[in-house]
Short mmCIF file of C-alpha atoms in Angstrom, two decimals:
data_model
loop_
_atom_site.label_atom_id
_atom_site.label_comp_id
_atom_site.label_asym_id
_atom_site.label_seq_id
_atom_site.Cartn_x
_atom_site.Cartn_y
_atom_site.Cartn_z
CA MET A 1 96.09 -37.34 -63.01
CA GLU A 2 98.31 -40.42 -62.68
CA HIS A 3 98.34 -41.82 -59.21
CA VAL A 4 101.62 -41.60 -57.39
CA SER A 5 102.08 -45.32 -58.02
CA GLY A 6 102.37 -44.57 -61.79
CA ILE A 7 99.25 -46.62 -62.34
CA PRO A 8 96.68 -44.82 -64.57
CA SER A 9 93.73 -43.36 -62.57
CA ALA A 10 90.29 -44.74 -63.41
CA LEU A 11 86.66 -43.50 -63.39
CA PHE A 12 83.88 -46.00 -63.52
CA VAL A 13 80.60 -44.64 -64.84
CA HIS A 14 77.39 -46.77 -64.34
CA ALA A 15 73.68 -46.28 -64.65
CA HIS A 16 72.54 -48.04 -61.44
CA PRO A 17 73.68 -49.25 -58.05
CA ASP A 18 74.88 -52.91 -58.41
CA ASP A 19 76.17 -52.42 -62.00
CA GLU A 20 79.53 -51.28 -60.62
CA SER A 21 79.81 -54.57 -58.70
CA LEU A 22 78.32 -57.12 -61.12
CA TRP A 23 80.04 -55.95 -64.31
CA THR A 24 83.31 -54.27 -63.11
CA GLY A 25 83.64 -55.16 -59.43
CA GLY A 26 86.68 -57.41 -59.86
CA THR A 27 88.41 -54.74 -61.98
CA ILE A 28 87.88 -52.05 -59.36
CA ALA A 29 89.04 -54.24 -56.57
CA ALA A 30 92.16 -55.35 -58.48
CA HIS A 31 92.92 -51.76 -59.55
CA ILE A 32 92.77 -50.47 -56.02
CA ALA A 33 94.70 -53.36 -54.57
CA ARG A 34 97.65 -52.77 -56.96
CA GLY A 35 97.84 -49.12 -55.85
CA GLY A 36 95.68 -47.38 -58.45
CA ASP A 37 93.21 -44.57 -57.76
CA ALA A 38 89.60 -44.71 -58.89
CA ASP A 39 86.27 -43.05 -58.58
CA LEU A 40 82.78 -44.24 -59.27
CA ILE A 41 79.86 -42.23 -60.78
CA THR A 42 76.43 -43.74 -60.44
CA CYS A 43 73.81 -41.90 -62.50
CA THR A 44 70.55 -43.01 -60.91
CA TRP A 45 69.10 -43.46 -57.39
CA ALA A 46 69.35 -40.37 -55.26
CA PRO A 47 71.23 -40.09 -51.98
CA GLY A 48 68.89 -41.01 -49.16
CA THR A 49 67.41 -43.99 -50.98
CA VAL A 50 68.00 -47.50 -49.61
CA ARG A 51 69.81 -48.51 -52.87
CA HIS A 52 72.17 -45.58 -52.61
CA SER A 53 73.08 -46.56 -49.11
CA GLU A 54 73.76 -50.08 -50.39
CA LEU A 55 75.87 -48.69 -53.16
CA CYS A 56 78.07 -46.97 -50.58
CA ASP A 57 78.42 -50.31 -48.73
CA ALA A 58 79.51 -51.95 -52.01
CA ALA A 59 81.95 -49.29 -52.83
CA ARG A 60 83.66 -49.89 -49.43
CA GLU A 61 83.79 -53.62 -50.10
CA LEU A 62 85.66 -52.91 -53.41
CA GLY A 63 88.10 -50.59 -51.71
CA LEU A 64 87.14 -47.37 -53.37
CA PRO A 65 88.87 -44.51 -51.58
CA ARG A 66 85.94 -42.05 -51.88
CA PRO A 67 82.15 -42.39 -51.73
CA PRO A 68 80.41 -42.80 -55.13
CA ILE A 69 79.45 -39.61 -56.94
CA ALA A 70 75.68 -39.74 -57.34
CA LEU A 71 74.13 -37.77 -60.21
CA GLY A 72 70.75 -38.33 -58.77
CA TYR A 73 68.70 -38.98 -61.88
CA ALA A 74 65.73 -41.51 -61.74
CA ASP A 75 66.11 -45.07 -62.99
CA SER A 76 63.99 -44.93 -66.16
CA PHE A 77 61.97 -47.93 -64.94
CA VAL A 78 61.77 -46.92 -61.29
CA PRO A 79 60.61 -43.30 -60.78
CA GLU A 80 60.78 -43.56 -56.94
CA SER A 81 64.57 -44.02 -57.25
CA ALA A 82 64.83 -40.18 -57.41
CA PRO A 83 61.30 -38.84 -56.50
CA ASP A 84 62.23 -35.26 -57.19
CA ALA A 85 64.34 -35.69 -60.25
CA PRO A 86 63.63 -36.69 -63.94
CA SER A 87 64.48 -39.98 -65.53
CA ILE A 88 67.99 -40.34 -66.82
CA ILE A 89 66.68 -40.78 -70.36
CA ASP A 90 64.43 -37.69 -70.22
CA VAL A 91 67.06 -35.05 -69.40
CA PRO A 92 68.40 -33.13 -72.40
CA PHE A 93 71.43 -35.02 -73.55
CA ASP A 94 73.65 -31.95 -73.77
CA GLU A 95 72.84 -31.08 -70.20
CA GLU A 96 73.89 -34.49 -69.00
CA VAL A 97 77.11 -34.35 -71.01
CA GLY A 98 77.94 -31.04 -69.40
CA VAL A 99 77.47 -32.47 -65.91
CA LEU A 100 79.67 -35.46 -66.79
CA VAL A 101 82.35 -33.18 -68.27
CA ASP A 102 82.34 -31.27 -65.06
CA HIS A 103 83.15 -34.46 -63.12
CA ILE A 104 85.71 -35.62 -65.59
CA ARG A 105 87.62 -32.35 -65.39
CA ARG A 106 87.58 -32.41 -61.60
CA VAL A 107 88.52 -36.09 -61.21
CA ARG A 108 90.92 -36.13 -64.18
CA PRO A 109 90.99 -39.82 -64.90
CA ASP A 110 93.38 -41.53 -67.42
CA VAL A 111 90.74 -44.20 -68.08
CA ILE A 112 86.95 -44.21 -68.08
CA VAL A 113 85.09 -47.49 -67.74
CA THR A 114 81.46 -47.96 -68.74
CA TYR A 115 79.16 -50.34 -70.70
CA ASP A 116 79.53 -51.37 -74.36
CA ALA A 117 77.26 -49.78 -76.94
CA PHE A 118 74.57 -52.45 -76.34
CA GLY A 119 74.58 -51.80 -72.62
CA ILE A 120 75.89 -55.42 -72.20
CA TYR A 121 72.31 -56.73 -72.46
CA GLY A 122 70.23 -53.97 -74.04
CA HIS A 123 69.14 -52.02 -70.99
CA ARG A 124 68.17 -48.60 -72.22
CA ASP A 125 69.74 -46.78 -69.36
CA HIS A 126 73.06 -48.58 -69.89
CA ILE A 127 73.00 -47.75 -73.61
CA HIS A 128 72.29 -44.09 -72.67
CA VAL A 129 75.24 -43.96 -70.26
CA ASN A 130 77.59 -45.42 -72.93
CA ARG A 131 76.61 -42.50 -75.23
CA LEU A 132 77.02 -39.98 -72.51
CA VAL A 133 80.47 -41.27 -71.63
CA CYS A 134 81.75 -41.24 -75.30
CA ALA A 135 80.42 -37.65 -75.84
CA ALA A 136 81.73 -36.30 -72.54
CA ALA A 137 85.20 -37.89 -72.96
CA ASP A 138 85.58 -36.00 -76.24
CA ALA A 139 84.04 -32.79 -74.92
CA ALA A 140 86.19 -32.70 -71.81
CA ASN A 141 89.29 -31.92 -73.79
CA LEU A 142 87.81 -29.01 -75.73
CA VAL A 143 89.04 -25.58 -74.69
CA HIS A 144 85.85 -23.82 -75.72
CA TYR A 145 83.36 -26.36 -74.27
CA ARG A 146 81.86 -25.07 -70.91
CA PRO A 147 85.14 -23.34 -69.74
CA GLU A 148 83.32 -22.51 -66.52
CA THR A 149 83.64 -26.22 -65.58
CA GLY A 150 87.42 -26.10 -65.41
CA ASP A 151 90.51 -26.79 -67.51
CA PRO A 152 90.28 -29.24 -70.39
CA TRP A 153 91.25 -32.87 -69.61
CA GLN A 154 92.27 -35.49 -72.02
CA VAL A 155 91.09 -39.02 -71.19
CA LYS A 156 93.52 -41.52 -72.58
CA SER A 157 91.40 -44.65 -73.09
CA LEU A 158 87.80 -45.75 -72.80
CA TYR A 159 86.96 -49.36 -71.70
CA PHE A 160 83.52 -50.79 -72.46
CA ALA A 161 82.46 -53.77 -70.27
CA THR A 162 81.15 -56.61 -72.42
CA ILE A 163 80.67 -60.37 -72.24
CA PRO A 164 82.42 -62.67 -74.73
CA VAL A 165 80.16 -65.04 -76.78
CA SER A 166 81.99 -68.00 -75.27
CA VAL A 167 80.89 -67.00 -71.74
CA VAL A 168 77.35 -66.38 -72.87
CA ASP A 169 77.26 -69.88 -74.46
CA GLU A 170 78.56 -71.33 -71.17
CA VAL A 171 76.28 -69.49 -68.85
CA SER A 172 72.94 -68.90 -70.58
CA PRO A 173 71.76 -72.53 -70.67
CA HIS A 174 71.94 -72.45 -66.85
CA LEU A 175 70.02 -69.17 -66.34
CA PRO A 176 66.25 -69.48 -65.58
CA GLU A 177 63.89 -67.99 -68.13
CA ALA A 178 62.71 -65.65 -65.48
CA SER A 179 66.07 -63.84 -65.44
CA HIS A 180 64.97 -61.91 -68.49
CA LEU A 181 68.50 -61.08 -69.61
CA PRO A 182 68.98 -61.07 -73.38
CA LEU A 183 72.60 -62.01 -73.31
CA ILE A 184 74.03 -61.88 -76.77
CA GLY A 185 77.75 -61.26 -76.22
CA THR A 186 80.56 -59.86 -78.19
CA PRO A 187 82.47 -62.21 -80.56
CA ASP A 188 85.57 -63.38 -78.61
CA GLU A 189 87.98 -62.18 -81.32
CA GLN A 190 86.59 -58.61 -80.89
CA VAL A 191 87.21 -58.52 -77.18
CA SER A 192 90.22 -56.24 -76.41
CA VAL A 193 90.95 -57.25 -72.78
CA THR A 194 90.01 -60.06 -70.49
CA LEU A 195 91.12 -59.62 -66.92
CA ASP A 196 91.71 -62.63 -64.63
CA LEU A 197 90.25 -61.47 -61.31
CA GLN A 198 90.16 -64.76 -59.37
CA ALA A 199 92.14 -63.21 -56.52
CA HIS A 200 89.51 -60.55 -56.04
CA ILE A 201 86.40 -62.66 -56.33
CA GLY A 202 85.69 -62.46 -52.69
CA ALA A 203 85.53 -58.68 -52.67
CA LYS A 204 83.35 -58.75 -55.77
CA ILE A 205 80.89 -61.20 -54.28
CA ARG A 206 80.77 -59.15 -51.06
CA ALA A 207 80.02 -56.08 -53.11
CA ILE A 208 77.29 -57.69 -55.06
CA THR A 209 75.63 -59.04 -52.01
CA SER A 210 75.79 -55.60 -50.41
CA HIS A 211 72.97 -54.69 -52.89
CA ARG A 212 70.49 -56.49 -50.56
CA THR A 213 67.35 -54.93 -52.06
CA GLU A 214 68.26 -55.87 -55.65
CA MET A 215 69.37 -59.36 -54.63
CA ALA A 216 65.92 -59.89 -53.06
CA ARG A 217 63.95 -58.27 -55.87
CA SER A 218 65.71 -58.88 -59.18
CA ALA A 219 65.07 -62.00 -61.29
CA SER A 220 68.32 -61.54 -63.09
CA MET A 221 70.37 -61.27 -59.94
CA LYS A 222 68.69 -64.41 -58.53
CA GLY A 223 69.40 -66.07 -61.84
CA PHE A 224 73.14 -65.30 -61.60
CA ALA A 225 73.10 -66.40 -57.93
CA SER A 226 71.58 -69.74 -58.90
CA LEU A 227 74.19 -70.65 -61.47
CA PRO A 228 76.13 -73.89 -60.94
CA ARG A 229 79.42 -73.25 -59.24
CA ASP A 230 81.61 -73.64 -62.29
CA GLN A 231 79.50 -71.32 -64.45
CA GLN A 232 79.13 -68.83 -61.56
CA ARG A 233 82.87 -68.72 -61.14
CA GLN A 234 83.40 -68.25 -64.84
CA PHE A 235 81.00 -65.36 -64.82
CA LEU A 236 82.42 -63.67 -61.82
CA ALA A 237 86.21 -64.33 -62.01
CA TRP A 238 86.95 -62.72 -65.36
CA GLU A 239 85.79 -59.35 -66.79
CA SER A 240 86.11 -58.37 -70.43
CA TYR A 241 86.27 -55.05 -72.25
CA LEU A 242 86.39 -53.39 -75.63
CA ARG A 243 89.14 -50.79 -75.60
CA ARG A 244 89.14 -47.46 -77.45
CA ASP A 245 92.30 -45.34 -77.19
CA LEU A 246 91.75 -41.49 -77.40
CA VAL A 247 95.42 -40.76 -77.62
CA PRO A 248 98.26 -42.83 -79.13
CA GLY A 249 99.12 -45.72 -76.83
CA GLY A 250 96.22 -45.06 -74.52
CA ALA A 251 96.40 -46.24 -70.93
CA ASP A 252 96.40 -49.86 -69.68
CA LEU A 253 93.69 -51.04 -67.28
CA GLY A 254 94.97 -54.07 -65.39
#
């Protein structure tokens, strides 16, 4: 439902801890700061793991009013992320859609934010989550779809996090080869929304660095951290999206 402020409510759906901060952290912080309501679903890493604890720390830095919702699947590359659960890409698709529909009907967001169809840089878990969100957003409003999960809910707009080609061109030459990120980017003219989040860059950086395990382990995170100041600021201070309205007029994010 719309927040009392009249600002559309938002649900951010990500595959892994740190994605919420790296790709949409400024948007989350800005949305909360202007009086909006938001929730975060993280699909992998079970409660009780170190990275889930770090996720909760990051969520607090971004100002989220409630703890992240953990679906508890395993990262497809890291089985120990959820030792007693299957990989996110091995669970039957319809089963996962049903789980997500249940949360959508309970949270009742106006806007859902996730990755673009390429998963920003081709990560198979990101691509899978994009597909789940698209299917679940449609199914959530069907009266006959899993009525036991609650009343139907119409999401107004989907926003898909992406990187404009112009940013890729500026940043990529400064990333070490070890970062392993195949950044390709979306042509600038196809990008629907670019948000100026310079006022919230501090919260975003604090959230990113809350993911201490990944900062220490990940070549790509180390690569982003090693960018020259100007390129790092360009990467962190703006976030871009493709927008898909599910009802006429949709709902604005930012």
